[in-house]
Short mmCIF file of C-alpha atoms in Angstrom, two decimals:
data_model
loop_
_atom_site.label_atom_id
_atom_site.label_comp_id
_atom_site.label_asym_id
_atom_site.label_seq_id
_atom_site.Cartn_x
_atom_site.Cartn_y
_atom_site.Cartn_z
CA UNK A 6 -0.13 -13.39 10.35
CA UNK A 7 -3.71 -12.25 9.91
CA UNK A 8 -5.12 -13.17 6.60
CA UNK A 9 -8.12 -11.35 5.16
CA UNK A 10 -9.18 -12.54 1.74
CA UNK A 11 -11.75 -11.23 -0.67
CA UNK A 12 -13.46 -13.37 -3.28
CA UNK A 13 -12.52 -11.30 -6.34
CA UNK A 14 -9.88 -8.73 -7.22
CA UNK A 15 -11.83 -7.41 -10.20
CA UNK A 16 -15.52 -7.61 -10.97
CA UNK A 17 -17.58 -6.19 -13.81
CA UNK A 18 -21.35 -6.17 -13.46
CA UNK A 19 -24.28 -4.65 -15.28
CA UNK A 20 -26.67 -2.08 -13.87
CA UNK A 21 -29.46 -3.78 -11.96
CA UNK A 22 -27.57 -6.98 -11.20
CA UNK A 23 -27.34 -8.36 -7.68
CA UNK A 24 -23.70 -8.46 -6.59
CA UNK A 25 -22.11 -10.43 -3.78
CA UNK A 26 -18.70 -9.55 -2.37
CA UNK A 27 -17.26 -12.08 0.04
CA UNK A 28 -14.68 -11.56 2.76
CA UNK A 29 -13.06 -14.19 4.94
CA UNK A 30 -10.67 -13.75 7.86
CA UNK A 31 -8.76 -16.52 9.58
CA UNK A 32 -7.90 -14.98 12.95
CA UNK A 33 -11.15 -15.35 14.85
CA UNK A 34 -11.72 -11.59 14.92
CA UNK A 35 -14.98 -10.33 16.35
CA UNK A 36 -15.21 -7.20 14.23
CA UNK A 37 -15.50 -7.00 10.48
CA UNK A 38 -16.00 -4.01 8.20
CA UNK A 39 -16.82 -3.07 4.64
CA UNK A 40 -15.50 0.17 3.17
CA UNK A 41 -15.47 1.76 -0.20
CA UNK A 42 -12.36 3.62 -1.25
CA UNK A 43 -12.67 6.44 -3.76
CA UNK A 44 -9.99 8.94 -4.84
CA UNK A 45 -10.19 12.12 -2.81
CA UNK A 46 -12.79 10.69 -0.47
CA UNK A 47 -10.65 8.23 1.47
CA UNK A 48 -12.31 5.26 3.14
CA UNK A 49 -16.00 5.41 3.85
CA UNK A 50 -17.62 2.83 6.10
CA UNK A 51 -20.56 1.00 4.58
CA UNK A 52 -21.39 -1.56 7.28
CA UNK A 53 -19.70 -3.27 10.15
CA UNK A 54 -20.38 -6.32 12.28
CA UNK A 55 -19.22 -7.01 15.81
CA UNK A 56 -20.53 -10.57 16.05
CA UNK A 57 -22.24 -13.29 14.07
CA UNK A 58 -25.63 -12.12 12.75
CA UNK A 59 -24.99 -8.63 14.17
CA UNK A 60 -24.61 -5.68 11.85
CA UNK A 61 -24.60 -1.93 12.08
CA UNK A 62 -24.89 0.71 9.40
CA UNK A 63 -21.90 2.83 8.68
CA UNK A 64 -21.77 6.19 6.98
CA UNK A 65 -23.02 5.17 3.53
CA UNK A 66 -25.25 2.07 3.80
CA UNK A 67 -27.76 3.06 1.12
CA UNK A 68 -27.93 0.53 -1.68
CA UNK A 69 -26.03 -2.10 0.30
CA UNK A 70 -26.78 -4.90 2.72
CA UNK A 71 -24.58 -7.37 4.57
CA UNK A 72 -24.66 -10.86 5.94
CA UNK A 73 -22.61 -12.50 8.68
CA UNK A 74 -23.70 -16.07 9.20
CA UNK A 75 -20.30 -17.29 10.38
CA UNK A 76 -17.69 -15.48 12.41
CA UNK A 77 -15.03 -15.66 9.71
CA UNK A 78 -17.18 -14.52 6.78
CA UNK A 79 -18.73 -11.13 6.07
CA UNK A 80 -20.58 -10.58 2.81
CA UNK A 81 -21.51 -7.31 1.14
CA UNK A 82 -24.54 -7.35 -1.13
CA UNK A 83 -25.49 -4.81 -3.73
CA UNK A 84 -29.17 -5.50 -4.24
CA UNK A 85 -29.37 -3.72 -7.59
CA UNK A 86 -26.03 -2.43 -8.78
CA UNK A 87 -25.83 1.09 -10.10
CA UNK A 88 -23.03 2.93 -11.89
CA UNK A 89 -22.36 5.12 -8.84
CA UNK A 90 -21.36 1.99 -6.97
CA UNK A 91 -18.34 1.58 -9.19
CA UNK A 92 -15.52 1.67 -6.66
CA UNK A 93 -12.83 -0.21 -4.77
CA UNK A 94 -14.34 -2.21 -1.91
CA UNK A 95 -12.20 -3.06 1.09
CA UNK A 96 -12.97 -5.56 3.78
CA UNK A 97 -11.27 -5.36 7.17
CA UNK A 98 -11.28 -7.24 10.44
CA UNK A 99 -10.09 -6.33 13.90
CA UNK A 100 -9.74 -7.68 17.39
CA UNK A 101 -8.93 -4.34 18.96
CA UNK A 102 -8.70 -0.95 17.30
CA UNK A 103 -6.05 -1.78 14.70
CA UNK A 104 -7.54 -3.10 11.47
CA UNK A 105 -6.36 -5.72 8.99
CA UNK A 106 -7.44 -5.25 5.41
CA UNK A 107 -8.14 -7.52 2.50
CA UNK A 108 -6.63 -6.86 -0.94
CA UNK A 109 -9.77 -5.12 -2.20
CA UNK A 110 -12.28 -5.77 -4.96
CA UNK A 111 -12.45 -3.29 -7.80
CA UNK A 112 -16.06 -3.32 -8.92
CA UNK A 113 -17.12 -1.75 -12.19
CA UNK A 114 -20.82 -1.37 -12.90
CA UNK A 115 -21.65 -0.69 -16.53
CA UNK B 6 -18.38 14.01 16.45
CA UNK B 7 -14.89 12.87 15.59
CA UNK B 8 -13.07 14.05 12.54
CA UNK B 9 -9.67 13.47 10.94
CA UNK B 10 -8.19 16.00 8.55
CA UNK B 11 -5.25 15.40 6.27
CA UNK B 12 -4.74 18.80 4.68
CA UNK B 13 -2.49 17.64 1.84
CA UNK B 14 -3.81 15.44 -0.95
CA UNK B 15 -0.35 15.17 -2.44
CA UNK B 16 3.12 15.58 -1.01
CA UNK B 17 6.09 15.48 -3.33
CA UNK B 18 9.69 15.33 -2.04
CA UNK B 19 13.11 14.26 -3.23
CA UNK B 20 14.93 11.24 -1.92
CA UNK B 21 16.85 12.04 1.23
CA UNK B 22 14.66 15.00 2.16
CA UNK B 23 12.68 15.06 5.40
CA UNK B 24 9.01 14.32 5.09
CA UNK B 25 6.08 15.22 7.32
CA UNK B 26 2.54 14.09 6.58
CA UNK B 27 0.06 16.13 8.55
CA UNK B 28 -2.91 14.80 10.47
CA UNK B 29 -5.21 16.87 12.64
CA UNK B 30 -8.13 15.51 14.55
CA UNK B 31 -11.11 16.62 16.56
CA UNK B 32 -12.37 14.45 19.37
CA UNK B 33 -13.58 15.28 22.84
CA UNK B 34 -11.69 12.73 24.84
CA UNK B 35 -8.62 10.53 24.61
CA UNK B 36 -8.41 9.06 21.13
CA UNK B 37 -6.29 6.31 19.74
CA UNK B 38 -4.50 7.39 16.56
CA UNK B 39 -3.14 5.31 13.71
CA UNK B 40 -1.30 5.65 10.45
CA UNK B 41 -2.07 3.24 7.64
CA UNK B 42 -0.14 2.91 4.38
CA UNK B 43 -1.06 1.53 0.98
CA UNK B 44 1.77 0.87 -1.46
CA UNK B 45 0.99 0.54 -5.14
CA UNK B 46 -0.99 -2.65 -5.84
CA UNK B 47 -0.81 -3.73 -2.20
CA UNK B 48 -3.36 -3.88 0.53
CA UNK B 49 -3.86 -1.18 3.09
CA UNK B 50 -1.84 -2.00 6.18
CA UNK B 51 -1.31 -0.61 9.61
CA UNK B 52 1.93 1.35 9.79
CA UNK B 53 1.93 2.48 13.40
CA UNK B 54 -0.27 3.44 16.31
CA UNK B 55 0.45 6.13 18.86
CA UNK B 56 0.21 3.89 21.90
CA UNK B 57 3.06 1.74 20.61
CA UNK B 58 5.48 4.65 20.45
CA UNK B 59 7.62 2.75 17.98
CA UNK B 60 9.40 3.60 14.76
CA UNK B 61 8.37 1.60 11.71
CA UNK B 62 10.39 1.83 8.49
CA UNK B 63 11.99 4.97 9.91
CA UNK B 64 8.64 6.68 10.45
CA UNK B 65 7.55 8.13 13.77
CA UNK B 66 4.43 9.94 14.88
CA UNK B 67 3.80 11.75 18.13
CA UNK B 68 0.39 12.52 19.49
CA UNK B 69 0.16 16.21 20.36
CA UNK B 70 -2.99 16.64 22.39
CA UNK B 71 -2.55 20.39 22.69
CA UNK B 72 -2.50 20.86 18.92
CA UNK B 73 -4.74 17.79 18.31
CA UNK B 74 -2.26 16.51 15.77
CA UNK B 75 -0.59 13.22 14.91
CA UNK B 76 1.87 14.07 12.16
CA UNK B 77 3.90 11.31 10.52
CA UNK B 78 7.59 12.07 10.08
CA UNK B 79 10.66 10.58 8.52
CA UNK B 80 14.03 12.34 8.47
CA UNK B 81 15.23 10.95 5.12
CA UNK B 82 12.63 9.87 2.59
CA UNK B 83 13.27 6.86 0.34
CA UNK B 84 11.73 6.11 -3.05
CA UNK B 85 10.04 3.03 -1.59
CA UNK B 86 8.12 5.29 0.79
CA UNK B 87 5.99 6.44 -2.13
CA UNK B 88 2.46 5.40 -1.20
CA UNK B 89 -0.92 6.58 0.00
CA UNK B 90 -1.03 7.33 3.71
CA UNK B 91 -4.16 7.47 5.83
CA UNK B 92 -4.49 8.79 9.35
CA UNK B 93 -7.24 7.25 11.49
CA UNK B 94 -8.78 7.83 14.89
CA UNK B 95 -10.71 5.53 17.21
CA UNK B 96 -12.59 6.99 20.10
CA UNK B 97 -12.76 5.56 23.58
CA UNK B 98 -14.88 2.42 23.66
CA UNK B 99 -15.22 2.22 19.90
CA UNK B 100 -13.74 -0.21 17.42
CA UNK B 101 -14.84 1.92 14.49
CA UNK B 102 -12.13 4.19 13.18
CA UNK B 103 -12.61 7.45 11.37
CA UNK B 104 -10.22 7.82 8.46
CA UNK B 105 -8.80 10.92 6.89
CA UNK B 106 -8.99 11.33 3.12
CA UNK B 107 -5.41 10.30 2.64
CA UNK B 108 -2.18 11.89 1.44
CA UNK B 109 -0.32 10.58 -1.56
CA UNK B 110 3.42 10.73 -0.96
CA UNK B 111 5.70 10.72 -3.97
CA UNK B 112 9.44 10.47 -3.41
CA UNK B 113 11.46 11.44 -6.46
CA UNK B 114 14.92 9.95 -7.13
#
């Protein structure tokens, strides 16, 4: 069974703070993704990575950056958190086109 | 550009009734289509993909290239089917899916 874990289920941060969201997968998948999930908007891709140290912007990369130093770990960084980044963040990994998701991190920025 | 449209935000049915969650797509080529499901307080998970042609939890979905649709169907809905359902499309040569906005299915007892 593929296991995708995320460092926190719930996170509360203040405006302007730097925020790190960690994601780890244990199935040696090449591809990893970060999405935000908002009611009525579905899943929107922030960044993805198809290999170590490789990253590509998704549909809404502004205000975010990522890091993939090891194959199993993909980090999402909010350089300076803002209230409009309050959301559910989902990490996913894939070997082919079917994706496996983590449990999500609900981030609240106050 | 590829696009996935789920026209219903909310679908409400009674237990035992048939259910159909609609998904329409636009893509110039042969796509791969998926349905994902998220039950309350659980992670998003793959329900089925069109190339598998299988039935999962009583759900089926057929790719209709003429109508560019991939509707999810179940003949008799159960209360435990209540969840958020997302349709997704991956284009040829791409590992990046495009997701629809989701349909919330509520099955009443």
